[in-house]
PDB file of C-alpha atoms in Angstrom:
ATOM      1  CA  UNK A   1      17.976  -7.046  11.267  1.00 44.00           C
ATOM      2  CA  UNK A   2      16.692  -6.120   8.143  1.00 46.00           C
ATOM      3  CA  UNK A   3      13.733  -7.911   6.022  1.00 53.00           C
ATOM      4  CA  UNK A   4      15.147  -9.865   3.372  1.00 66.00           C
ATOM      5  CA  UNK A   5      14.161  -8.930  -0.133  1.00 82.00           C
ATOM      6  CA  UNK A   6      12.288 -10.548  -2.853  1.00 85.00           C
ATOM      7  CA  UNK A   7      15.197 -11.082  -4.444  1.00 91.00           C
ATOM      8  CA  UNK A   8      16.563 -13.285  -1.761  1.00 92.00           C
ATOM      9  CA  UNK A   9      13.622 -14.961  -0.330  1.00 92.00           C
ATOM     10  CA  UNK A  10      13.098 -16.282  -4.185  1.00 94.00           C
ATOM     11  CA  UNK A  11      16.773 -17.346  -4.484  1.00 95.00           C
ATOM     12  CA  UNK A  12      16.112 -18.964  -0.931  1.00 94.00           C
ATOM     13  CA  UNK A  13      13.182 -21.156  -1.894  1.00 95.00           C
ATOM     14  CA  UNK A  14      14.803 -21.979  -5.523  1.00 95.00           C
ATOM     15  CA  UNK A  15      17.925 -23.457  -3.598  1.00 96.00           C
ATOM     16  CA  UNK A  16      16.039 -24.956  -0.662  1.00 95.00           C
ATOM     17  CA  UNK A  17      13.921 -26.404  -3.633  1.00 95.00           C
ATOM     18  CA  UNK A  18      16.895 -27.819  -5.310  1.00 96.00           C
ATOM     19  CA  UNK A  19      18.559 -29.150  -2.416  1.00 96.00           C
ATOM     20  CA  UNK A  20      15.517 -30.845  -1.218  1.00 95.00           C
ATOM     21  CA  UNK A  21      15.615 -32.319  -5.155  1.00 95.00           C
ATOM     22  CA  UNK A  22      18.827 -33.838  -4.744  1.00 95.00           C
ATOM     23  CA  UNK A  23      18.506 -35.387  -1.253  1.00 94.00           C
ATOM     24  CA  UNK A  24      14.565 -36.916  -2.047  1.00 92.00           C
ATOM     25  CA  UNK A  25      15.716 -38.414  -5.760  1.00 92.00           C
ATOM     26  CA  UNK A  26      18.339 -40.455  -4.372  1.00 92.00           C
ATOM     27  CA  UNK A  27      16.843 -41.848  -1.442  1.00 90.00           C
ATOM     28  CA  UNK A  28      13.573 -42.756  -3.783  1.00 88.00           C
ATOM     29  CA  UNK A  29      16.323 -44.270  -6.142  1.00 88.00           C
ATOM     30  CA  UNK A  30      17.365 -46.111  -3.458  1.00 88.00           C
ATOM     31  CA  UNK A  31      14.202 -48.011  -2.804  1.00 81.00           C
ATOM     32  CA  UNK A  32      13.576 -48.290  -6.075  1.00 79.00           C
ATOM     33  CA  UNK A  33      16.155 -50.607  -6.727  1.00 79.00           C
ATOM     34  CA  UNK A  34      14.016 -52.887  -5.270  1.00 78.00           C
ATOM     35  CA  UNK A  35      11.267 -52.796  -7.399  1.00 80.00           C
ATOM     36  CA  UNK A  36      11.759 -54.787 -11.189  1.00 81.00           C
ATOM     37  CA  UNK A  37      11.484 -53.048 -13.584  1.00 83.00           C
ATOM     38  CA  UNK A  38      12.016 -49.266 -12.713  1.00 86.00           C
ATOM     39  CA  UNK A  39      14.183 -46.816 -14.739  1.00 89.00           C
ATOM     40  CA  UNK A  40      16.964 -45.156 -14.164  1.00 91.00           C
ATOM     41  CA  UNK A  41      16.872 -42.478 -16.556  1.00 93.00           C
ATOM     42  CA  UNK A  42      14.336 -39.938 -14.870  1.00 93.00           C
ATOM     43  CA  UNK A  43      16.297 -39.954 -12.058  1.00 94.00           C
ATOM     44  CA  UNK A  44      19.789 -39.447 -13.480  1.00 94.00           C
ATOM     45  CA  UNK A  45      18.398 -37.025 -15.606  1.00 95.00           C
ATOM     46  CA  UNK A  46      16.296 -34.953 -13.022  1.00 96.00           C
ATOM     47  CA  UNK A  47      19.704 -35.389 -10.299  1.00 95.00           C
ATOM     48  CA  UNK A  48      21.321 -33.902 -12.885  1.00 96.00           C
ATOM     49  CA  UNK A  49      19.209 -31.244 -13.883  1.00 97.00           C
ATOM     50  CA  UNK A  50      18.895 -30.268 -10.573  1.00 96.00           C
ATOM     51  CA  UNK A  51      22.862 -30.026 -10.228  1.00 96.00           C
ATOM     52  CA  UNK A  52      23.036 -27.640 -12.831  1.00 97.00           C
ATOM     53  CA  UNK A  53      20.158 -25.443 -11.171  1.00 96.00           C
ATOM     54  CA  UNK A  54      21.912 -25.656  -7.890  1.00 96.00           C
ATOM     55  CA  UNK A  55      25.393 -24.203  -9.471  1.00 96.00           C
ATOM     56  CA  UNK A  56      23.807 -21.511 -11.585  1.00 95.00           C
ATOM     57  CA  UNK A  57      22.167 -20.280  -8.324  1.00 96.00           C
ATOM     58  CA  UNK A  58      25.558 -19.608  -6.555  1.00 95.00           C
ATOM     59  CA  UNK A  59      27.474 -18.572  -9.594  1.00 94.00           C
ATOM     60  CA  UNK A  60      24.686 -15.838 -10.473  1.00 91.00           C
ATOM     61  CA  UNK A  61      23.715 -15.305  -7.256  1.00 89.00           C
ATOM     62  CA  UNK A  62      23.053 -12.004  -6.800  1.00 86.00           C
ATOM     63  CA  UNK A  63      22.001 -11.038 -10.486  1.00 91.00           C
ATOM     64  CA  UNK A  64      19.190 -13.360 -11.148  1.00 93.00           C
ATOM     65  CA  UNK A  65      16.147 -11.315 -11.408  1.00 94.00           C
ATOM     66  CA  UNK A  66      13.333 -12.668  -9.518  1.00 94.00           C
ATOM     67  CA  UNK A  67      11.219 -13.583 -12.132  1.00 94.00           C
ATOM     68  CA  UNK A  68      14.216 -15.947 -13.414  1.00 95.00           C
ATOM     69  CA  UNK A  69      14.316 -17.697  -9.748  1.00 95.00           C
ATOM     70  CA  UNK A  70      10.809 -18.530  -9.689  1.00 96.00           C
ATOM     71  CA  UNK A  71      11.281 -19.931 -13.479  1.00 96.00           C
ATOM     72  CA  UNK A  72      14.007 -21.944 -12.129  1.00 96.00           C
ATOM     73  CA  UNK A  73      11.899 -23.001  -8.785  1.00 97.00           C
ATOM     74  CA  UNK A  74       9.168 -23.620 -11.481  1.00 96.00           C
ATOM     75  CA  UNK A  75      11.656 -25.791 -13.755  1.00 97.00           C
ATOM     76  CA  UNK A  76      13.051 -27.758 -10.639  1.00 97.00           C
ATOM     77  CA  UNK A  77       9.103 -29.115  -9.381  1.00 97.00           C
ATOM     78  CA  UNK A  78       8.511 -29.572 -12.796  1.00 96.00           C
ATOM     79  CA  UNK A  79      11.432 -32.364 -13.264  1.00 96.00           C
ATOM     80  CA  UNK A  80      10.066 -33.839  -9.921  1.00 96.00           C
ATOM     81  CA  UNK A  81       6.883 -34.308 -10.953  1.00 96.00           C
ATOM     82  CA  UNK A  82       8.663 -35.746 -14.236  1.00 95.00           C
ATOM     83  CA  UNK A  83      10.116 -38.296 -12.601  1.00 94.00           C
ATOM     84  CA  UNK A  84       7.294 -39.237 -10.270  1.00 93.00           C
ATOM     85  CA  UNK A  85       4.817 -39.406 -13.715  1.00 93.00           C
ATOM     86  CA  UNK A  86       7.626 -42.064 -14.816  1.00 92.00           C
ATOM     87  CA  UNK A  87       8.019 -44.163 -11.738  1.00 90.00           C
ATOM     88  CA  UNK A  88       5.531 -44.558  -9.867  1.00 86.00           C
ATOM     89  CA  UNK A  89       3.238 -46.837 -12.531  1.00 84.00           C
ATOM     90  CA  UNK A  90       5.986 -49.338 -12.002  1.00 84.00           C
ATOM     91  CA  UNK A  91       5.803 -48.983  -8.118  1.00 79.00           C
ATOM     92  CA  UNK A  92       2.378 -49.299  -8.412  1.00 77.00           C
ATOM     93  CA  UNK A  93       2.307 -52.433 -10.574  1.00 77.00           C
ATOM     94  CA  UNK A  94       5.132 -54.271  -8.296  1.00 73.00           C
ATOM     95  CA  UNK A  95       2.573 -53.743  -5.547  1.00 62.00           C
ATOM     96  CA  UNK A  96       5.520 -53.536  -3.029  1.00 56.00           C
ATOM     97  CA  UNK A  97       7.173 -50.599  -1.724  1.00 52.00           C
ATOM     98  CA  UNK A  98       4.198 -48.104  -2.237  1.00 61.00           C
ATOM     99  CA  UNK A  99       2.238 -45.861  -0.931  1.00 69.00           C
ATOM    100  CA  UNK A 100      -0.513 -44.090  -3.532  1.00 72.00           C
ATOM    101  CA  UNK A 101       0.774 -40.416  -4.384  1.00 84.00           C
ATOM    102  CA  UNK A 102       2.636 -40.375  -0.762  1.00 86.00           C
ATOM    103  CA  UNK A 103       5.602 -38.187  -2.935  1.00 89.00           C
ATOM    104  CA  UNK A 104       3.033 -35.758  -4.302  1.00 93.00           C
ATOM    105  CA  UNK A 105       1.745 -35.350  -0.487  1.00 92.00           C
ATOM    106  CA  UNK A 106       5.010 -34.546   0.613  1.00 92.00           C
ATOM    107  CA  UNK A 107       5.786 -32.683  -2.254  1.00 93.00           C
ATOM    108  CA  UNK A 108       2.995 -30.518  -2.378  1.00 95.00           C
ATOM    109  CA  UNK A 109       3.289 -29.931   1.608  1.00 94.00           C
ATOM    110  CA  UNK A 110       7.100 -28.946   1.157  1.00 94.00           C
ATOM    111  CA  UNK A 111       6.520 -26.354  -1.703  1.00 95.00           C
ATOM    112  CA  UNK A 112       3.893 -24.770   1.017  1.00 95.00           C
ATOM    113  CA  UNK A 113       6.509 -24.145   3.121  1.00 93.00           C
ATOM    114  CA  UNK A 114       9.072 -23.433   0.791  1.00 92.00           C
ATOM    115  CA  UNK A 115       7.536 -21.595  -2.179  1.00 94.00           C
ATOM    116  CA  UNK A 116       8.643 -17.738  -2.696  1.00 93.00           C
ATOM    117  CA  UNK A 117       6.619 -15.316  -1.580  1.00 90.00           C
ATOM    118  CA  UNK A 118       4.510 -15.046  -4.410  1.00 91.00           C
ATOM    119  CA  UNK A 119       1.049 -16.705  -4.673  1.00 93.00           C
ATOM    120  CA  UNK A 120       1.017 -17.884  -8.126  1.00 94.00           C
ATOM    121  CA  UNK A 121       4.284 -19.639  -7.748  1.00 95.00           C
ATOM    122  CA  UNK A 122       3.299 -21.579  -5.152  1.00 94.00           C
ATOM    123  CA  UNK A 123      -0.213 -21.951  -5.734  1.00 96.00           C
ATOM    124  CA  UNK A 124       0.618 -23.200  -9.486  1.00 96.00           C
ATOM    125  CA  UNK A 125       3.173 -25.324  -8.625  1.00 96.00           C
ATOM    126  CA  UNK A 126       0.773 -27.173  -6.193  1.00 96.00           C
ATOM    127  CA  UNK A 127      -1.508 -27.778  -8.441  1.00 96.00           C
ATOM    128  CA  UNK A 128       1.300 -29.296 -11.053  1.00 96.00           C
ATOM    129  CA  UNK A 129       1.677 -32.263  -8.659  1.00 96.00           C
ATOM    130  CA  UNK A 130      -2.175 -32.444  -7.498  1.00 96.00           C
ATOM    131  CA  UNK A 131      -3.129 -32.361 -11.308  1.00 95.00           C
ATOM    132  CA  UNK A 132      -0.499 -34.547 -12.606  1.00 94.00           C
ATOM    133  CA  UNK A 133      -1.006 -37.142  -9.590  1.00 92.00           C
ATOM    134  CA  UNK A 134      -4.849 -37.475 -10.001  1.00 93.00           C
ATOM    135  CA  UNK A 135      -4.565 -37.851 -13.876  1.00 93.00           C
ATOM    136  CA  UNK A 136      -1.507 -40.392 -13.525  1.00 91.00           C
ATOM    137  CA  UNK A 137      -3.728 -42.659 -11.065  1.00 88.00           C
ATOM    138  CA  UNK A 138      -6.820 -42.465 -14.001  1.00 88.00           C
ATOM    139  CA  UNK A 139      -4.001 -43.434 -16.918  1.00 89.00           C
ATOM    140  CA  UNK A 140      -3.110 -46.569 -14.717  1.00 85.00           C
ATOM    141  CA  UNK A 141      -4.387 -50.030 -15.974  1.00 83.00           C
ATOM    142  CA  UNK A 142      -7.607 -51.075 -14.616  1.00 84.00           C
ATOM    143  CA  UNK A 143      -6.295 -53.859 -12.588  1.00 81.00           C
ATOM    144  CA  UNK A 144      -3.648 -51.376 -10.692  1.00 79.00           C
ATOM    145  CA  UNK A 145      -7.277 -48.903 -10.435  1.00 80.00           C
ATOM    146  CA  UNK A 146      -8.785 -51.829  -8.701  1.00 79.00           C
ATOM    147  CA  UNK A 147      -6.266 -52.627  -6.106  1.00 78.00           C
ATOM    148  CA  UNK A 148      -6.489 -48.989  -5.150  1.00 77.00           C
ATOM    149  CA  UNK A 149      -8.704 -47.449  -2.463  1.00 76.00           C
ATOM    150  CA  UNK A 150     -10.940 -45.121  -4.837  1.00 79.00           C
ATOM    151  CA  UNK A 151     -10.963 -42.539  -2.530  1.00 83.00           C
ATOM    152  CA  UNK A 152      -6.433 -41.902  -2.742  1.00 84.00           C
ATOM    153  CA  UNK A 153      -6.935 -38.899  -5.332  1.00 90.00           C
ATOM    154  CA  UNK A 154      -9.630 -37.513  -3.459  1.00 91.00           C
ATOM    155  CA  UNK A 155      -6.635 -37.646  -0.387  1.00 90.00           C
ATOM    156  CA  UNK A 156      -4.596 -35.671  -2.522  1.00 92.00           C
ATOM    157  CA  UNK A 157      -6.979 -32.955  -3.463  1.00 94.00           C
ATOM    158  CA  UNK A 158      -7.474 -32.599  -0.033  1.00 94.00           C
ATOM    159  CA  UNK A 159      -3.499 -32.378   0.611  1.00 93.00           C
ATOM    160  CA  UNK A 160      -3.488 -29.928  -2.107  1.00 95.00           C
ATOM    161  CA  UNK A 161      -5.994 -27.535  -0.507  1.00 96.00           C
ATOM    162  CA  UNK A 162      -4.695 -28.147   2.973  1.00 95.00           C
ATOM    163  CA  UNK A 163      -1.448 -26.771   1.171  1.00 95.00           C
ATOM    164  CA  UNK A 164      -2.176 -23.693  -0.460  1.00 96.00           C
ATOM    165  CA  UNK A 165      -4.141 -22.645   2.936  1.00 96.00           C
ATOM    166  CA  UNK A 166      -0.778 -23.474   4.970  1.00 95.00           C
ATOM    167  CA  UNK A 167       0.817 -20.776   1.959  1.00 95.00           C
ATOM    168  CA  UNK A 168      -1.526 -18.334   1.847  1.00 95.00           C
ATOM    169  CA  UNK A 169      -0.744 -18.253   5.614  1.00 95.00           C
ATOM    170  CA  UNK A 170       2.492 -18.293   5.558  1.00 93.00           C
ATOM    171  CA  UNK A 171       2.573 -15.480   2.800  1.00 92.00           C
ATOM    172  CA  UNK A 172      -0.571 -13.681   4.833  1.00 93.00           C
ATOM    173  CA  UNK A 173       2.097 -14.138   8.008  1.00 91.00           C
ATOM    174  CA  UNK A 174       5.425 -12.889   6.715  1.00 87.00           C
ATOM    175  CA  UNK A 175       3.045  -9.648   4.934  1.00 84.00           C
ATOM    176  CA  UNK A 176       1.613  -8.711   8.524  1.00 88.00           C
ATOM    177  CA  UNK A 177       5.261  -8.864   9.855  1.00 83.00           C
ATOM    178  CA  UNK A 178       7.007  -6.200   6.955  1.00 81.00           C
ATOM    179  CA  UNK A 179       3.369  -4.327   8.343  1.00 84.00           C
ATOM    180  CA  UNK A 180       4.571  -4.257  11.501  1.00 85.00           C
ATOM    181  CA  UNK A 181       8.220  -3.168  10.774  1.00 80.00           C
ATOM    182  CA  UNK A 182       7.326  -0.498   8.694  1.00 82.00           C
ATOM    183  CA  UNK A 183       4.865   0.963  11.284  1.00 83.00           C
ATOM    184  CA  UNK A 184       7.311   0.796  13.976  1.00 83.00           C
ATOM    185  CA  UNK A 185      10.255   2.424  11.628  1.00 82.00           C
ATOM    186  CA  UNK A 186       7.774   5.177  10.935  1.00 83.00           C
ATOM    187  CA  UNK A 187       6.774   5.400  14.641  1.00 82.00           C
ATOM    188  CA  UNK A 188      10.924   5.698  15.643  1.00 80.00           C
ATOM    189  CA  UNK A 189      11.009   7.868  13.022  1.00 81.00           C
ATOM    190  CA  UNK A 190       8.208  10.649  14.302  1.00 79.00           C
ATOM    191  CA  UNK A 191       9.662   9.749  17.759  1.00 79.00           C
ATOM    192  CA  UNK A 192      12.625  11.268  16.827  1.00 77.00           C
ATOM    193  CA  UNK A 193      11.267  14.609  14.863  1.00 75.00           C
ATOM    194  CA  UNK A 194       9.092  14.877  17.604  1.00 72.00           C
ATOM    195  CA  UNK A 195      12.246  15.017  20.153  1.00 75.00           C
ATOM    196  CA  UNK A 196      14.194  17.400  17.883  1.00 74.00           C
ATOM    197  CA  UNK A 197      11.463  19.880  18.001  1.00 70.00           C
ATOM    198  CA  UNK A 198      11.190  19.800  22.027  1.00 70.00           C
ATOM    199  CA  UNK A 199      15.132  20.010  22.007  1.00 71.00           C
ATOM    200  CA  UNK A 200      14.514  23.254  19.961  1.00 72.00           C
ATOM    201  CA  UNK A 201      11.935  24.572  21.905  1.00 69.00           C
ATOM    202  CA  UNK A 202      13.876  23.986  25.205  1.00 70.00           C
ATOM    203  CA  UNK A 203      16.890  25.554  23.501  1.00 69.00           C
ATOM    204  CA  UNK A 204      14.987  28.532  22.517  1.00 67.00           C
ATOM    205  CA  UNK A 205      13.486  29.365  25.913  1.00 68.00           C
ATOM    206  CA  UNK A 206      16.574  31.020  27.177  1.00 70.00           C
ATOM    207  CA  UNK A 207      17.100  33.590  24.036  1.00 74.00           C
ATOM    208  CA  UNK A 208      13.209  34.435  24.293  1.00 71.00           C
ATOM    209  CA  UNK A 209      13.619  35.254  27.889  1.00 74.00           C
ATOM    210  CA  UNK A 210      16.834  37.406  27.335  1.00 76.00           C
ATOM    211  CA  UNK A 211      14.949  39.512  24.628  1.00 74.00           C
ATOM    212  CA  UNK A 212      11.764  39.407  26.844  1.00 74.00           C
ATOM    213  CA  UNK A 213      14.138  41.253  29.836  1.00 75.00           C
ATOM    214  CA  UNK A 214      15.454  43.246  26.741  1.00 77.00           C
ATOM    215  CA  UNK A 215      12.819  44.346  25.309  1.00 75.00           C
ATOM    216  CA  UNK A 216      11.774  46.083  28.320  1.00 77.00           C
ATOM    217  CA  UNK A 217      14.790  47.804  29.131  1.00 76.00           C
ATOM    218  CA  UNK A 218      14.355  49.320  25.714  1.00 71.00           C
ATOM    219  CA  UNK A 219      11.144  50.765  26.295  1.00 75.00           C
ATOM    220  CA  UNK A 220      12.075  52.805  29.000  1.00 75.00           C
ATOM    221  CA  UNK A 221      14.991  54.707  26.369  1.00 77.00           C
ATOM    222  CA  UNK A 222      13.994  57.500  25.292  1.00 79.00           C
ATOM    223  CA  UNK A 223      13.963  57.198  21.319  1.00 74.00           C
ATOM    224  CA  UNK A 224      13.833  53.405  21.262  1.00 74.00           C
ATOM    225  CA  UNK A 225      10.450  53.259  21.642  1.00 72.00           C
ATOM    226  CA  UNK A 226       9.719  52.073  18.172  1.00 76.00           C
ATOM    227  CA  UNK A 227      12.598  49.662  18.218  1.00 74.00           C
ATOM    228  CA  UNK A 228      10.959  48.109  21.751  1.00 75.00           C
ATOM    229  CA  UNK A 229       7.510  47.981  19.282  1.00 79.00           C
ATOM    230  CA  UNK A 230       8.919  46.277  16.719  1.00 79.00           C
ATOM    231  CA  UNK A 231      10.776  43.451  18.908  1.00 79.00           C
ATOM    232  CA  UNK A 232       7.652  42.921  20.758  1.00 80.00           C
ATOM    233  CA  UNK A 233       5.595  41.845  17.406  1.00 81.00           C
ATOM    234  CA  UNK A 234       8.687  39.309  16.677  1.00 80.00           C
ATOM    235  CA  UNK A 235       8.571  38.117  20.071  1.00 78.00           C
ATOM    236  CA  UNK A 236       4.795  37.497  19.670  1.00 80.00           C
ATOM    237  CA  UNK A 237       5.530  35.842  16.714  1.00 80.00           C
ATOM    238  CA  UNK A 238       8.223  33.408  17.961  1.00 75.00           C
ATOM    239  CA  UNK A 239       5.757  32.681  21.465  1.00 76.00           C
ATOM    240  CA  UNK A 240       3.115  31.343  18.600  1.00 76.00           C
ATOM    241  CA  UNK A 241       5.700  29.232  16.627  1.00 70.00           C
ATOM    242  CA  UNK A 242       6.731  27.860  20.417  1.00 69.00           C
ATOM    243  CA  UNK A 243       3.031  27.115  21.484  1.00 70.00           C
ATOM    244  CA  UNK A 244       2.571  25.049  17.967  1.00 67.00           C
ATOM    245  CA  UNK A 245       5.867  23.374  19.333  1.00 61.00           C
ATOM    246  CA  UNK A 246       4.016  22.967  22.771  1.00 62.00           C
ATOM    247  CA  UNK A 247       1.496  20.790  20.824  1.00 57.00           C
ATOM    248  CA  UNK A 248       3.720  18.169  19.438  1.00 50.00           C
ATOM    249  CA  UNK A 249       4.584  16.248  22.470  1.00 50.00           C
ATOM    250  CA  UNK A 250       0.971  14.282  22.569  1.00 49.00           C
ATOM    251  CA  UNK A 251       2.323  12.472  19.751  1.00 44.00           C
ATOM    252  CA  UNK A 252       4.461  10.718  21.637  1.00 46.00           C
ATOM    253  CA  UNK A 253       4.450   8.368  24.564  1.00 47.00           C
ATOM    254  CA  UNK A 254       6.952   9.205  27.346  1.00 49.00           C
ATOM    255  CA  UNK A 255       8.220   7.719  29.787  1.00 53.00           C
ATOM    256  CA  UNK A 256      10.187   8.669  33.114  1.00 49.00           C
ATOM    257  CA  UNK A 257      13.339   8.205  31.078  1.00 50.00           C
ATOM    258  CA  UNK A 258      12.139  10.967  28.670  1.00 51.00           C
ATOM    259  CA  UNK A 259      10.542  13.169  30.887  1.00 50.00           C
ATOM    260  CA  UNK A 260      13.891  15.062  31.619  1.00 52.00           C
ATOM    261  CA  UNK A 261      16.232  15.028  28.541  1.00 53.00           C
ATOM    262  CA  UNK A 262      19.792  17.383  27.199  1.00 59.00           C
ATOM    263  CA  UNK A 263      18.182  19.359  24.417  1.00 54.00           C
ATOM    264  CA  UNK A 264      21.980  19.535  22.976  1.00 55.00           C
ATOM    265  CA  UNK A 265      22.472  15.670  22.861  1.00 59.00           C
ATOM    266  CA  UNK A 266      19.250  15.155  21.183  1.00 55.00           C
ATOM    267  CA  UNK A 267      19.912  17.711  18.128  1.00 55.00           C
ATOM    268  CA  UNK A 268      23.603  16.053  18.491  1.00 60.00           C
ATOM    269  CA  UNK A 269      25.119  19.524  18.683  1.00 56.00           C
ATOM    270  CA  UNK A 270      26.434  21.715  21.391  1.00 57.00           C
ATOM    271  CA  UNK A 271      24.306  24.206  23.515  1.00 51.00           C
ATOM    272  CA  UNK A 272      24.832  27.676  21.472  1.00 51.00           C
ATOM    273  CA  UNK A 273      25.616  30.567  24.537  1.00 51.00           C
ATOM    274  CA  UNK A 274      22.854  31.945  25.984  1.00 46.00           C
TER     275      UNK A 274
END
């Protein structure tokens, strides 16, 4: 199967992004409604938003170029982290139903494992919800501050490097793997020269050896001794283009099954008479 391209790993992650939008904002709605206070604007807006993205992905799928996919990946975490900046003061001063920058853990742990395959994307969109959930928990009011363990953006950080490690490996991963494909599609591909030329050589042997016997038989006519001369040279010549073709074969590993092949099948044409 084929690698898939830039092109459709980035529409990939922009609609896995999306989709992973619109099934966390509702369920975080959901609890929220439990919690005085909260808006509902971020997340009608952002659900939304995030609507829109998802249908301009499948109505222009296919002529998005990728720089516009990983804008629109970009645009998508960037509403997240919107709505999280919006919320989560009022989760945190309800002191029920929440955990300190759990969403920007999970958030920054799913964009490792869904970002395109490009390290800035990622790597900048990680830090967007490390950067914005460190300064949100220093622009809460002291008394929220208090009642949180001082260490919680020091936590994220960490999630935030843990994150961009998992990426770079994934990216490092899938980079090793189009190595590896390449190397093996060139190796198939001298395989197969490599073939052709024994299938030629092995074809050849029989016209060389009716020329050989020919060439003789010439010699011994009287007045056709020059002719006899001049075949021998071009028989010399086509012996040295055969023992460069003798030299090919290390290149590639046999096996029993190649030891003994039809020179005609190879070169995919029929034997020409001998």
């Amino acid at each position: 199967m084929p690698a898939a391209s830039d092109s459709q790993l980035a529409w990939q992650s922009a609609v896995a992004s999306v989709a992973l939008t619109m099934v966390g904002l509702p369920l975080d709605f959901f609890l929220s409604r439990r919690v005085d206070g909260m808006p509902v604007a971020p997340y009608v807006v952002t659900f939304g938003f995030a609507l829109l993205l998802l249908a301009l992905l499948f109505v222009e799928r296919g002529s998005l170029p990728v720089a516009a996919l990983h804008a629109l990946f970009l645009a998508n975490n960037i509403a997240v982290a919107g709505v999280l900046w919006l919320t989560r003061p009022t989760y945190a001063e309800a002191q029920r139903l929440w955990l300190p920058f759990e969403p920007y853990r999970l958030s920054v742990l799913a964009i490792a494992l869904l970002a395109p395959p490009r390290l800035w994307v990622g790597a900048s969109t990680i830090a967007l919800f490390v950067g914005s959930g460190v300064l949100r928990f220093f622009t809460l009011d002291p008394d929220v501050q208090a009642r949180l363990s001082p260490a919680a953006p020091v936590a994220l950080c960490a999630f935030g490097v843990f994150s961009v490690v998992l990426l770079i490996n994934r990216l490092r991963s899938r980079a090793l793997a189009e190595a590896l494909a390449a190397s093996r599609a060139k190796t198939a591909v001298l395989e197969g020269v490599t073939r052709r030329f024994l299938a030629i050589r092995d074809l050849a042997n029989s016209p060389l050896q009716t020329l050989e016997a020919t060439m003789v038989l010439l010699a011994n006519v009287p007045g056709a001794e020059v002719h006899a001369q001049r075949m021998a040279r071009a028989l010399e010549r086509l012996r040295a283009w055969n023992a460069l073709l003798q030299e090919s074969p290390s290149a590639e590993a046999w096996d029993r099954e190649r030891e003994s092949f039809d020179a005609a099948k190879v070169l995919g044409k029929p034997a020409p008479p001998s």
